[in-house]
Short mmCIF file of C-alpha atoms and ligand atoms in Angstrom, two decimals:
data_model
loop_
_atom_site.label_atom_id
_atom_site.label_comp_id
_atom_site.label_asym_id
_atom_site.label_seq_id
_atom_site.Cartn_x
_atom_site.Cartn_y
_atom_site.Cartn_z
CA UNK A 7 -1.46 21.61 -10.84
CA UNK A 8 1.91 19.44 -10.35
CA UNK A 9 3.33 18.60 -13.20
CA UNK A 10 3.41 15.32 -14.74
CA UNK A 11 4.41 12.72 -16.94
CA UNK A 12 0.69 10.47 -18.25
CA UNK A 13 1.92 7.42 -20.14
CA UNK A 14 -0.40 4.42 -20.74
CA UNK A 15 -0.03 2.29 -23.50
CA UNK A 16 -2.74 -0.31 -22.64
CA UNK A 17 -4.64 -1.04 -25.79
CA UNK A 18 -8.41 -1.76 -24.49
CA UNK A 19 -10.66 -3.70 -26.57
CA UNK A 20 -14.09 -2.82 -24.99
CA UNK A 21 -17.64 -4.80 -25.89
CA UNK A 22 -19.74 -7.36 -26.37
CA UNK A 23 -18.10 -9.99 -28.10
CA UNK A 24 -14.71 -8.97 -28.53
CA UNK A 25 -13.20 -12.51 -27.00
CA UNK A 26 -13.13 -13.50 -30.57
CA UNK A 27 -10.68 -10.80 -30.60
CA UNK A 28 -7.39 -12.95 -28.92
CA UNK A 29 -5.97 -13.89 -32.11
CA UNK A 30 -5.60 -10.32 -33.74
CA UNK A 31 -3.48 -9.26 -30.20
CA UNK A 32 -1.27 -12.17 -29.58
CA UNK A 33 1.45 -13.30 -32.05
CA UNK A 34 0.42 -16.24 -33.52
CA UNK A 35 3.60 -18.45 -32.61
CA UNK A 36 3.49 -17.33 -28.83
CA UNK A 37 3.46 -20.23 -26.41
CA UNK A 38 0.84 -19.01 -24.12
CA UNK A 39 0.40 -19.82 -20.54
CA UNK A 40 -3.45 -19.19 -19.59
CA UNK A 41 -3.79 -18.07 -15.75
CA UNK A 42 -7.14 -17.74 -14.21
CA UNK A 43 -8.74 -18.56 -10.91
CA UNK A 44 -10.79 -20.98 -8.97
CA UNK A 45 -13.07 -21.96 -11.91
CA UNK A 46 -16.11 -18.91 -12.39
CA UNK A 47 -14.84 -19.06 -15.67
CA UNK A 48 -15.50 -22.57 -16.55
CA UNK A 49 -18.80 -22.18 -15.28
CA UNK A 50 -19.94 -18.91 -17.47
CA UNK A 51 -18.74 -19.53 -20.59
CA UNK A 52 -15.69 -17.22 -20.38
CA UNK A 53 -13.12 -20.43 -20.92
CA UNK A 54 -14.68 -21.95 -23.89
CA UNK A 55 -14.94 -18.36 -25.88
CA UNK A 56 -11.16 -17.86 -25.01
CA UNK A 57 -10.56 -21.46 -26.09
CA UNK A 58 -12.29 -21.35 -29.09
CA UNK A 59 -10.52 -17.67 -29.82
CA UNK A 60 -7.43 -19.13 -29.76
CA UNK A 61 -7.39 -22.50 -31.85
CA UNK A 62 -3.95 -23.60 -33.13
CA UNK A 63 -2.00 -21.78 -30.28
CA UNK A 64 0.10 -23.40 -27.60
CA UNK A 65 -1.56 -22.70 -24.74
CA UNK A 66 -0.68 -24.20 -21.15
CA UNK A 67 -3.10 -23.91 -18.58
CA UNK A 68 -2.58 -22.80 -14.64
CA UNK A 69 -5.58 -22.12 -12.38
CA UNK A 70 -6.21 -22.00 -8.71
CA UNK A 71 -5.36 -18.21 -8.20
CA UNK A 72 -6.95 -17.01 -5.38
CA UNK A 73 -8.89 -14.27 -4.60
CA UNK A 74 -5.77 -11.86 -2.89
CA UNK A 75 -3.45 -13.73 -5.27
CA UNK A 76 -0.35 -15.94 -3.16
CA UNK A 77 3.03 -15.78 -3.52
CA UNK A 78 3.24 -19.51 -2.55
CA UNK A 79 0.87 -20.40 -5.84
CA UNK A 80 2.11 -17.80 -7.88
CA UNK A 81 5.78 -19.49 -7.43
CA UNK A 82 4.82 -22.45 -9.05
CA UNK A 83 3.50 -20.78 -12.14
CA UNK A 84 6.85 -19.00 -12.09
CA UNK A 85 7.98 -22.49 -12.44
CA UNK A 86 5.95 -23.81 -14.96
CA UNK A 87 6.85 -20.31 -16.99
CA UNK A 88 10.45 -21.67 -16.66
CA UNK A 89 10.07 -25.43 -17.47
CA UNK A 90 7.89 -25.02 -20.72
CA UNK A 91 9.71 -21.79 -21.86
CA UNK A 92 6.45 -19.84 -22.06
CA UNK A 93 7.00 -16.23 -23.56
CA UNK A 94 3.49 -15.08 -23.47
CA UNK A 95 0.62 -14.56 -20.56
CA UNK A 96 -3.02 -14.82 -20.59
CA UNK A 97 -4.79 -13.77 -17.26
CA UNK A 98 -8.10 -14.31 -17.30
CA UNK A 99 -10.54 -13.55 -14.58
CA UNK A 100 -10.81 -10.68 -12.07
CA UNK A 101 -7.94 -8.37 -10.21
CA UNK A 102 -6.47 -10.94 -8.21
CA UNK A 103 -5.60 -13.22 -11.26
CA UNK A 104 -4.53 -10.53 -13.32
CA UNK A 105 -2.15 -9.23 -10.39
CA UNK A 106 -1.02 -12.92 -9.83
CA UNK A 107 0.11 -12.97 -13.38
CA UNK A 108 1.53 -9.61 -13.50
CA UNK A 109 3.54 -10.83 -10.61
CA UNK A 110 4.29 -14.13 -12.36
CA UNK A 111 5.37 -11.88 -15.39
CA UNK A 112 8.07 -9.88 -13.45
CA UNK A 113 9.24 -13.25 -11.34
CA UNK A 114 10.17 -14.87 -14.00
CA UNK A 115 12.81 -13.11 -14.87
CA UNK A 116 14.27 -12.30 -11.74
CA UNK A 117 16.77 -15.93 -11.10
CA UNK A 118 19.43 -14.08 -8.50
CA UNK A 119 17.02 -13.70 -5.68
CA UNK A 120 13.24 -14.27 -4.18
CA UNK A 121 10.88 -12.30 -6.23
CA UNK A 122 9.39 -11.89 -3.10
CA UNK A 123 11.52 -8.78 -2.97
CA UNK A 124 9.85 -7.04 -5.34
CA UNK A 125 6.58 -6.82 -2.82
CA UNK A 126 8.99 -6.52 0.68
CA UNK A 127 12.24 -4.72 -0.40
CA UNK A 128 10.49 -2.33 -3.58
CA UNK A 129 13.17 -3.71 -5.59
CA UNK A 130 11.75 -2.99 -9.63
CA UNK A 131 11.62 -5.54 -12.03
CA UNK A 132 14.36 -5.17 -15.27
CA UNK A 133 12.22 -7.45 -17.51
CA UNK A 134 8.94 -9.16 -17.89
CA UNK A 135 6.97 -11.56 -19.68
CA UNK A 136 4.68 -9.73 -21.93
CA UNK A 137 0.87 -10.54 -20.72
CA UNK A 138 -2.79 -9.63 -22.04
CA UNK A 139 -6.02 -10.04 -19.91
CA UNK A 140 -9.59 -11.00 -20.23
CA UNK A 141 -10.97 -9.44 -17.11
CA UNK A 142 -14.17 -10.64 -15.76
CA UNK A 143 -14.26 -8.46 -12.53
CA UNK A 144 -14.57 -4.59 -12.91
CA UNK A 145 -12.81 -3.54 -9.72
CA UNK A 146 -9.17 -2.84 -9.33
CA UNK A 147 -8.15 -1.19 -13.00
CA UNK A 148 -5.18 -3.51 -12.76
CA UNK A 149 -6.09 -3.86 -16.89
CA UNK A 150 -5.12 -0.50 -17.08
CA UNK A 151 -2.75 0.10 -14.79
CA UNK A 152 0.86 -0.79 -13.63
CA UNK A 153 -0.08 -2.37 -10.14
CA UNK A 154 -0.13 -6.00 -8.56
CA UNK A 155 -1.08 -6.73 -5.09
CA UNK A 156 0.02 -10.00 -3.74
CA UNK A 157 -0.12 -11.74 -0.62
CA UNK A 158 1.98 -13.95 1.43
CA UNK A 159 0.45 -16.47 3.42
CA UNK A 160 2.72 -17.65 5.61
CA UNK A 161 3.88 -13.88 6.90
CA UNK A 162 0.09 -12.48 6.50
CA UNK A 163 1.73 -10.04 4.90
CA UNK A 164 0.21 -8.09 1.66
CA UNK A 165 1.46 -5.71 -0.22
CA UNK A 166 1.60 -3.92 -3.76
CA UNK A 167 4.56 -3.36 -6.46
CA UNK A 168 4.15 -1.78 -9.85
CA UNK A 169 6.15 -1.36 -12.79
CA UNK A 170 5.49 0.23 -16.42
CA UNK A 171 6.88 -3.22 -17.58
CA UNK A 172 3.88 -4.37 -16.00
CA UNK A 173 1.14 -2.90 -18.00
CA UNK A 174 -1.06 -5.26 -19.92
CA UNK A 175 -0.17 -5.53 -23.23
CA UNK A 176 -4.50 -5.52 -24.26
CA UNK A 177 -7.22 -5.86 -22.08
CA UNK A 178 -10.25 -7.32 -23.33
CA UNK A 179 -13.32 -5.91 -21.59
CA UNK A 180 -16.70 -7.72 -22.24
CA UNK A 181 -19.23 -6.09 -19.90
CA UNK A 182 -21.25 -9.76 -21.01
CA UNK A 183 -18.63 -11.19 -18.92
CA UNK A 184 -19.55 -9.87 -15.37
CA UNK A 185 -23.42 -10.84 -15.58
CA UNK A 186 -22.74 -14.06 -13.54
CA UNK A 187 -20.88 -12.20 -10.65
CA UNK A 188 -22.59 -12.71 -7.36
CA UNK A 189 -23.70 -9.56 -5.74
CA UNK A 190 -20.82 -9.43 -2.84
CA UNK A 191 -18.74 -8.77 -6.09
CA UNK A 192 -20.19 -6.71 -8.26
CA UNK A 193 -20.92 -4.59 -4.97
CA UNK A 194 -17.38 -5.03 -3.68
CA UNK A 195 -16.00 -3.83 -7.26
CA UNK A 196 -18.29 -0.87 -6.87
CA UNK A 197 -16.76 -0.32 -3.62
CA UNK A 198 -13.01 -0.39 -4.62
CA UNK A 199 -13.59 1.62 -7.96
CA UNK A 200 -15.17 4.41 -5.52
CA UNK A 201 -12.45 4.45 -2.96
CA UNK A 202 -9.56 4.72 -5.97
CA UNK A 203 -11.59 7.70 -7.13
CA UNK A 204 -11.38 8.95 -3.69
CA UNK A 205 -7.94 8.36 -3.50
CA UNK A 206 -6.94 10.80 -5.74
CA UNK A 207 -10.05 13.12 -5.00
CA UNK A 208 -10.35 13.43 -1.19
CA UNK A 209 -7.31 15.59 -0.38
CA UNK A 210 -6.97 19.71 -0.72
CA UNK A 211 -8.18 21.83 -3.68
CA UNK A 212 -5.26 22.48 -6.12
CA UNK A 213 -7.86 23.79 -8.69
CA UNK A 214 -7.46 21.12 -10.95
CA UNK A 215 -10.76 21.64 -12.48
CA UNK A 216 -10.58 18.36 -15.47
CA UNK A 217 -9.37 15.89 -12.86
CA UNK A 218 -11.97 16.90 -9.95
CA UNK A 219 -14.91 17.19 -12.37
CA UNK A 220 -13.90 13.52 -14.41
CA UNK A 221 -13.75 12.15 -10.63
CA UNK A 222 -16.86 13.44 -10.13
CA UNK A 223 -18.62 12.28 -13.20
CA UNK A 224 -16.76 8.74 -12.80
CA UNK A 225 -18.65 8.78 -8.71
CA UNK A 226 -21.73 9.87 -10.39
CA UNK A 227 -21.59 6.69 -12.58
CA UNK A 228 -21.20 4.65 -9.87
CA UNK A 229 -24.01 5.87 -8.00
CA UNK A 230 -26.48 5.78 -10.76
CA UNK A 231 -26.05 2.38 -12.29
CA UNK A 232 -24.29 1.01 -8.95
CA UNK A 233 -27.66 -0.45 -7.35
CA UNK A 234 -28.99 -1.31 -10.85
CA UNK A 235 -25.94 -3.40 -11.30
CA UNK A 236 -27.29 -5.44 -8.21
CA UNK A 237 -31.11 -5.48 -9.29
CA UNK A 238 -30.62 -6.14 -13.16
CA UNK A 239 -27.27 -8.30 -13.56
CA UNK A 240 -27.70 -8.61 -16.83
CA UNK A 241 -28.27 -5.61 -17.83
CA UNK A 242 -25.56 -5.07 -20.52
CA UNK A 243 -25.56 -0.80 -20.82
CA UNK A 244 -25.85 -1.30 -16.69
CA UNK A 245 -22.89 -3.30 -16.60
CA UNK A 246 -20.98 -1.45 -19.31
CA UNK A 247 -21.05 1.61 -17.25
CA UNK A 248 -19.71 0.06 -14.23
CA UNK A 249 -16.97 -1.41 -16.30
CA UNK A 250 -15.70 1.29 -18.00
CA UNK A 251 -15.78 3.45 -14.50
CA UNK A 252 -14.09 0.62 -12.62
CA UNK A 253 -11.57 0.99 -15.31
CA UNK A 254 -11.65 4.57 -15.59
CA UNK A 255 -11.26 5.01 -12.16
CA UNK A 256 -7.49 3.57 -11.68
CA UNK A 257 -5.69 3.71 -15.16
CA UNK A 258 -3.92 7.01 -14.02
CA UNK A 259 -5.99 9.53 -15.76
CA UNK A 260 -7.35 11.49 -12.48
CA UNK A 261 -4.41 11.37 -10.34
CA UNK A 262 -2.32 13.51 -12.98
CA UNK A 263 -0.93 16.34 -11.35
CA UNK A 264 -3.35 15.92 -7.73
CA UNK A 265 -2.23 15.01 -4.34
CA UNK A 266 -2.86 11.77 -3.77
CA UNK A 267 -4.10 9.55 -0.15
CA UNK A 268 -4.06 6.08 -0.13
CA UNK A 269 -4.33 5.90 3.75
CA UNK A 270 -6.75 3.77 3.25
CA UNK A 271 -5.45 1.29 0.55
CA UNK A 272 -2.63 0.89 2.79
CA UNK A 273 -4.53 0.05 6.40
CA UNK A 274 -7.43 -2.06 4.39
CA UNK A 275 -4.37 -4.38 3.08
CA UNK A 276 -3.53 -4.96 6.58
CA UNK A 277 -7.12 -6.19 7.66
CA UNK A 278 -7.14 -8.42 4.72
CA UNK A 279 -3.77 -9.88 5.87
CA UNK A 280 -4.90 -10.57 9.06
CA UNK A 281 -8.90 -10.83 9.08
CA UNK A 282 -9.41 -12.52 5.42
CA UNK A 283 -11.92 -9.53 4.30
CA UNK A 284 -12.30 -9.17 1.09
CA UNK A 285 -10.38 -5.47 -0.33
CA UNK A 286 -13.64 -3.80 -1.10
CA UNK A 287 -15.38 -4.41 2.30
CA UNK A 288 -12.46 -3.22 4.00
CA UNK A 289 -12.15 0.05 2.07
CA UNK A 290 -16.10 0.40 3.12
CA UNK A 291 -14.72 -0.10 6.70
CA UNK A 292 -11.74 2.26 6.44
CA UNK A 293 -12.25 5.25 4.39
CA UNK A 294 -15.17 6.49 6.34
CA UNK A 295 -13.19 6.38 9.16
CA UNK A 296 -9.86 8.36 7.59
CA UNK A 297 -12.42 10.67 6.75
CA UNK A 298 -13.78 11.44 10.14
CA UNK A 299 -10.39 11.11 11.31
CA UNK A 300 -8.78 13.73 8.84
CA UNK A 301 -11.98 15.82 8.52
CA UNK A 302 -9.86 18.99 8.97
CA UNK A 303 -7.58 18.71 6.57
CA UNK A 304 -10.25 17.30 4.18
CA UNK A 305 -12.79 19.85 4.93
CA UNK A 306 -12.85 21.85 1.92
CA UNK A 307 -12.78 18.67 -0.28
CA UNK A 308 -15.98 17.14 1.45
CA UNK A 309 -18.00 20.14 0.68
CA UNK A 310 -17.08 20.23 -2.89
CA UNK A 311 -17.75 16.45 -2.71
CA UNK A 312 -21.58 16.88 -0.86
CA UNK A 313 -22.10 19.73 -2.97
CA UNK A 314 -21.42 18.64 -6.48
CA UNK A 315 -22.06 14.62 -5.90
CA UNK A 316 -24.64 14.62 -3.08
CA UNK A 317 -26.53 17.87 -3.78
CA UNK A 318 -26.03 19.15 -0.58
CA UNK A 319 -25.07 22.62 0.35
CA UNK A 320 -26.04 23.09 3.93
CA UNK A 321 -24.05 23.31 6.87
CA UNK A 322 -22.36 20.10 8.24
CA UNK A 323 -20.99 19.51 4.58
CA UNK A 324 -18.45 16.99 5.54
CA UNK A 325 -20.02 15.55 8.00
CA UNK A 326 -23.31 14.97 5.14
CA UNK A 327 -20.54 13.81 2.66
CA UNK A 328 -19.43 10.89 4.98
CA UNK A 329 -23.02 9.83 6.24
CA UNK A 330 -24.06 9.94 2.49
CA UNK A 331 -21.12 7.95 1.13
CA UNK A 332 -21.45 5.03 3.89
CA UNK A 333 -25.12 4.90 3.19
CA UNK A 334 -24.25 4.04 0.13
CA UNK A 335 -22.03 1.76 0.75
CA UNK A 336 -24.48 -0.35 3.11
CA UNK A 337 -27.31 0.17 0.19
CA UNK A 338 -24.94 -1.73 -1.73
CA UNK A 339 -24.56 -4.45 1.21
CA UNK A 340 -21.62 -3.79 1.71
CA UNK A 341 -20.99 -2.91 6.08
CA UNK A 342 -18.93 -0.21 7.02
CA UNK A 343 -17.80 -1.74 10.76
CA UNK A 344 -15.74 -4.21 11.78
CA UNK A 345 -17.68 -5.78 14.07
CA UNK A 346 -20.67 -6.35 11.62
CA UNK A 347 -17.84 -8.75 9.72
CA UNK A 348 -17.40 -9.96 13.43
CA UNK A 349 -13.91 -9.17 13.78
CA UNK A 350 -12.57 -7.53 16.57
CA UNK A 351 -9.85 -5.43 18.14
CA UNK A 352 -7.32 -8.36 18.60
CA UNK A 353 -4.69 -7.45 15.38
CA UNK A 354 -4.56 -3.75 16.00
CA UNK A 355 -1.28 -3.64 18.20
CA UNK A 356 0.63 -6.17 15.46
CA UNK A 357 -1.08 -3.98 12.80
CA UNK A 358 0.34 -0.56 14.09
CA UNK A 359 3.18 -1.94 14.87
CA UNK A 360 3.92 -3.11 11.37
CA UNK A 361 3.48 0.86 10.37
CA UNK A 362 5.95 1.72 13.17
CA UNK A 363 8.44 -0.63 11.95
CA UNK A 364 8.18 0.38 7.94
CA UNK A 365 8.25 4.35 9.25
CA UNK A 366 5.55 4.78 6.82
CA UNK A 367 3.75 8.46 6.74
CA UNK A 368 0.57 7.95 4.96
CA UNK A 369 -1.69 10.51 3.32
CA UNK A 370 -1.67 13.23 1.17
CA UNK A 371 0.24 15.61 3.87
CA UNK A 372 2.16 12.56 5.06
CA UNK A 373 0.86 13.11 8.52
CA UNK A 374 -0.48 9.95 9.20
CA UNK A 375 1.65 7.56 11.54
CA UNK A 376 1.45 4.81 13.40
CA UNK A 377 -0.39 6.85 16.19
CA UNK A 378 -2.82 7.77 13.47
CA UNK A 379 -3.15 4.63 12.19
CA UNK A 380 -3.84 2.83 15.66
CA UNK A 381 -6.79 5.95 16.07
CA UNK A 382 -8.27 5.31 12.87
CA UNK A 383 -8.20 1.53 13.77
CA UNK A 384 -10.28 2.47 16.55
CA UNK A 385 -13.24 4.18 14.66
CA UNK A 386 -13.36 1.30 12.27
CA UNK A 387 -14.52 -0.90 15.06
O1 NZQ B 428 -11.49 -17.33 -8.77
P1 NZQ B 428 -12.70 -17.31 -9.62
O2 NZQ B 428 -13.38 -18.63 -9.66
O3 NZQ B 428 -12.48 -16.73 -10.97
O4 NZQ B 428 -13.81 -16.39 -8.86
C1 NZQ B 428 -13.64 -15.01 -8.60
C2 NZQ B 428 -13.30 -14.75 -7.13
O5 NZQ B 428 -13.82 -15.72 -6.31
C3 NZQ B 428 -14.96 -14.33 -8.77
N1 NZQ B 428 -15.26 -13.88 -10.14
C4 NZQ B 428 -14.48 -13.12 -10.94
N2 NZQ B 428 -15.14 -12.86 -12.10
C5 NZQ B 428 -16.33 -13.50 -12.02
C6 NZQ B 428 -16.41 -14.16 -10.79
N3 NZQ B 428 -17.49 -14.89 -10.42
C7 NZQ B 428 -18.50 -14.97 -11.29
N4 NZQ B 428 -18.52 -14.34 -12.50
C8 NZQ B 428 -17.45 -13.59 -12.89
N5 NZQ B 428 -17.48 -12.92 -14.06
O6 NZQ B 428 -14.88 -13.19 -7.94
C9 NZQ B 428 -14.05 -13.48 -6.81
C10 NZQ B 428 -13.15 -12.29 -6.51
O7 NZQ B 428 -12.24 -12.10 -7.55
P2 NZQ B 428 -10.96 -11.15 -7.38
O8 NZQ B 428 -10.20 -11.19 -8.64
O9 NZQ B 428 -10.27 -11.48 -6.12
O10 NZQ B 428 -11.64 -9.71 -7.18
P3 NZQ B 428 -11.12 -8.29 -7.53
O11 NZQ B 428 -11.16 -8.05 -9.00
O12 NZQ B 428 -11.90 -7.40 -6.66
O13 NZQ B 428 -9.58 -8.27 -7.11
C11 NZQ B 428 -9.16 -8.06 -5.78
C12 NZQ B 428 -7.65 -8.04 -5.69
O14 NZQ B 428 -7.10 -6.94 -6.41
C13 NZQ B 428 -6.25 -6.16 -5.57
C14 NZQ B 428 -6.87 -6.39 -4.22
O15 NZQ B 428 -6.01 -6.04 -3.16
C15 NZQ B 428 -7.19 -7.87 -4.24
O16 NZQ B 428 -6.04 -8.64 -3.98
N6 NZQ B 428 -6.15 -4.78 -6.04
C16 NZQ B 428 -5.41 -4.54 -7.13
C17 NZQ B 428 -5.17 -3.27 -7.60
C18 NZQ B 428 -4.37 -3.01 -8.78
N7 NZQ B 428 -3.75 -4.02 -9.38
O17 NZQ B 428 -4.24 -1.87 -9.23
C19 NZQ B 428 -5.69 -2.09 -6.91
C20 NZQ B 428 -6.77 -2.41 -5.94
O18 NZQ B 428 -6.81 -1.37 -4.99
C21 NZQ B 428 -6.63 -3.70 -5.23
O19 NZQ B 428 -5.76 -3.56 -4.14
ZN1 ZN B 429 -8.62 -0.98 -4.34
#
């Protein structure tokens, strides 16, 4: 095992109910600005229990965050932050409005530059607003974790920044919450939690027994109450599990001391930039196709993976442990191709050519390159 440093100070209020919870986790004479997105929460319920939670606190409102948060809207939060001297966020919604706000949080304070450069230039953040969340969207563990992922519109460019400053100060999770997510999202969160397990999973054996078999048990989750998510939405133990593993899956715990991928993170954020998919259905697209690209160096991994998740222990492992995983995917309705979203080839060349020009080396031996990326490209087709 490598060693490690595991710090996460996150204080997660989990259940039914717990809304009714704001005013024991903010200070009472914070002026609060309230971010969510393009209104799901007006229509379930969500904004009137967070309303009525926090009577008798200054709270200014900004919505409109999209779905793959942008800059361009995020900036003029950052400017409403400035104007009514707001010391205190609220996101509440999904990943995408609590990464806007985390974003909003670091901006802010940052008056000698663009904050821009935080996402383009890695340059960290030396202060923050403090924020909480309400999340509505088990997906991205974004209430648990460090990370933002923002998105630029007019350079279709999207990338992710992260800093410890950055971690939610609460998170309220109300599994209640996500019964009025349409399936394309409650499958797509299903997708990402998956792929951030496999993130940290899908690399070499270091015999790092705790964090394989929690990844495991997290996967098995997934599987078992995945489709039952779909077919009962409002079933609350159903939709408890999936929160908690969405959660569970990104908040740091299983990538202590493990090599780590991310291949696919980093490629999927390019077809969202350029073909508008939404993150989870381009992880279904990618990952399958890192696999079978970097079945090699993944072998061992994949047979531990179709033995202990799929029950399979015949020859062909890896091969087995990619057919299974993408048929699970597609049972979820999520597709694994591009040209089922009918895109086609026409970004690749800007795409690899946007790895060339950052020099990045992606995956867990680093040995993934532009070359790689424009051949992995190819089998996503
Ligand atoms: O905008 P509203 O009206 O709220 O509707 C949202 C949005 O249209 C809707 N929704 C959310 N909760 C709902 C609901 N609809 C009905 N009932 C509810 N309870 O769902 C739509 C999608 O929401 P979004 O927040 O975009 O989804 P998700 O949580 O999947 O977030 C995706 C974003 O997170 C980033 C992704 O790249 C993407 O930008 N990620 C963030 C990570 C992190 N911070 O650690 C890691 C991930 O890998 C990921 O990259
Ligand atoms: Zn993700």
């Amino acid at each position: 095992m490598k060693n490690f440093t595991y710090y996460n100070p996150v204080k997660l209020v989990f259940g039914k109910g717990t809304i009714a919870q704001l005013p024991t986790l903010i200070p009472q004479n914070a002026r609060i600005l309230m971010t969510y997105g393009q209104g799901s929460i007006k229509r379930n319920g969500v904004y009137e229990q967070v309303i009525r939670a926090l009577r008798g606190y200054s709270i200014e409102e900004f919505s409109g965050i999209e779905p793959n948060p942008r800059y361009e809207t995020l900036m003029k939060a950052v400017e409403v932050c400035r104007t009514t001297n707001i010391d205190f966020l609220l996101a509440v919604g999904g990943g995408s409005v609590l990464d806007g706000t985390k974003f909003i949080a670091a901006a802010v304070h940052y008056t000698t530059g663009d904050p821009w450069d935080f996402l383009s230039k890695g340059l960290k953040p030396r202060s923050a607003l403090p924020l909480g969340c309400v999340l509505t969207l088990p997906a991205t563990g974004s209430e648990m974790n460090i990370y933002a992922v923002i998105s630029r519109d007019s350079t279709k460019e999207k990338y992710g920044f992260g800093s410890p400053l950055l971690y939610p100060q609460f998170s309220i999770l109300d599994p209640e919450t996500t019964f009025t997510l349409p399936p394309r999202q409650t499958a797509n969160g299903i997708v990402d939690a998956f792929v951030h397990v496999m993130e940290q999973y899908m690399t070499y054996p270091i015999g790092a027994l705790t964090q394989d078999h929690l990844a495991e048990a997290i996967i098995l989750s997934l599987i078992e109450d995945g489709p039952k998510a779909l077919s009962e939405p409002t079933n609350y133990t159903v939709r408890a599990n999936i929160m908690w593993s969405a959660t569970m899956a990104l908040n740091g715990l299983i990538g202590c001391g493990v090599p780590q991928d991310w291949t696919t993170h980093a490629i999927g954020h390019e077809l969202t930039a350029f073909y508008g998919l939404d993150h989870g259905q381009t992880l279904a697209i990618v990952m399958p196709a890192v696999w079978k690209h970097q079945k090699r160096a993944k072998e061992e991994k994949l047979a531990l993976f179709a033995r202990r998740v799929w029950q399979y222990d015949g020859s062909n492992a890896a091969d087995v442990a990619i057919q299974r995983t993408e048929e699970f995917f597609r049972s979820l309705g999520v597709n694994t191709r591009l040209h089922e979203y009918g895109c086609d080839d026409r970004y690749f060349d800007e795409i690899v050519q946007r790895f060339e020009l950052r020099n990045e080396r992606l995956g867990e031996h680093q040995s993934i390159g532009a070359n790689e990326v424009k051949e992995i490209l190819e089998l996503c087709k």
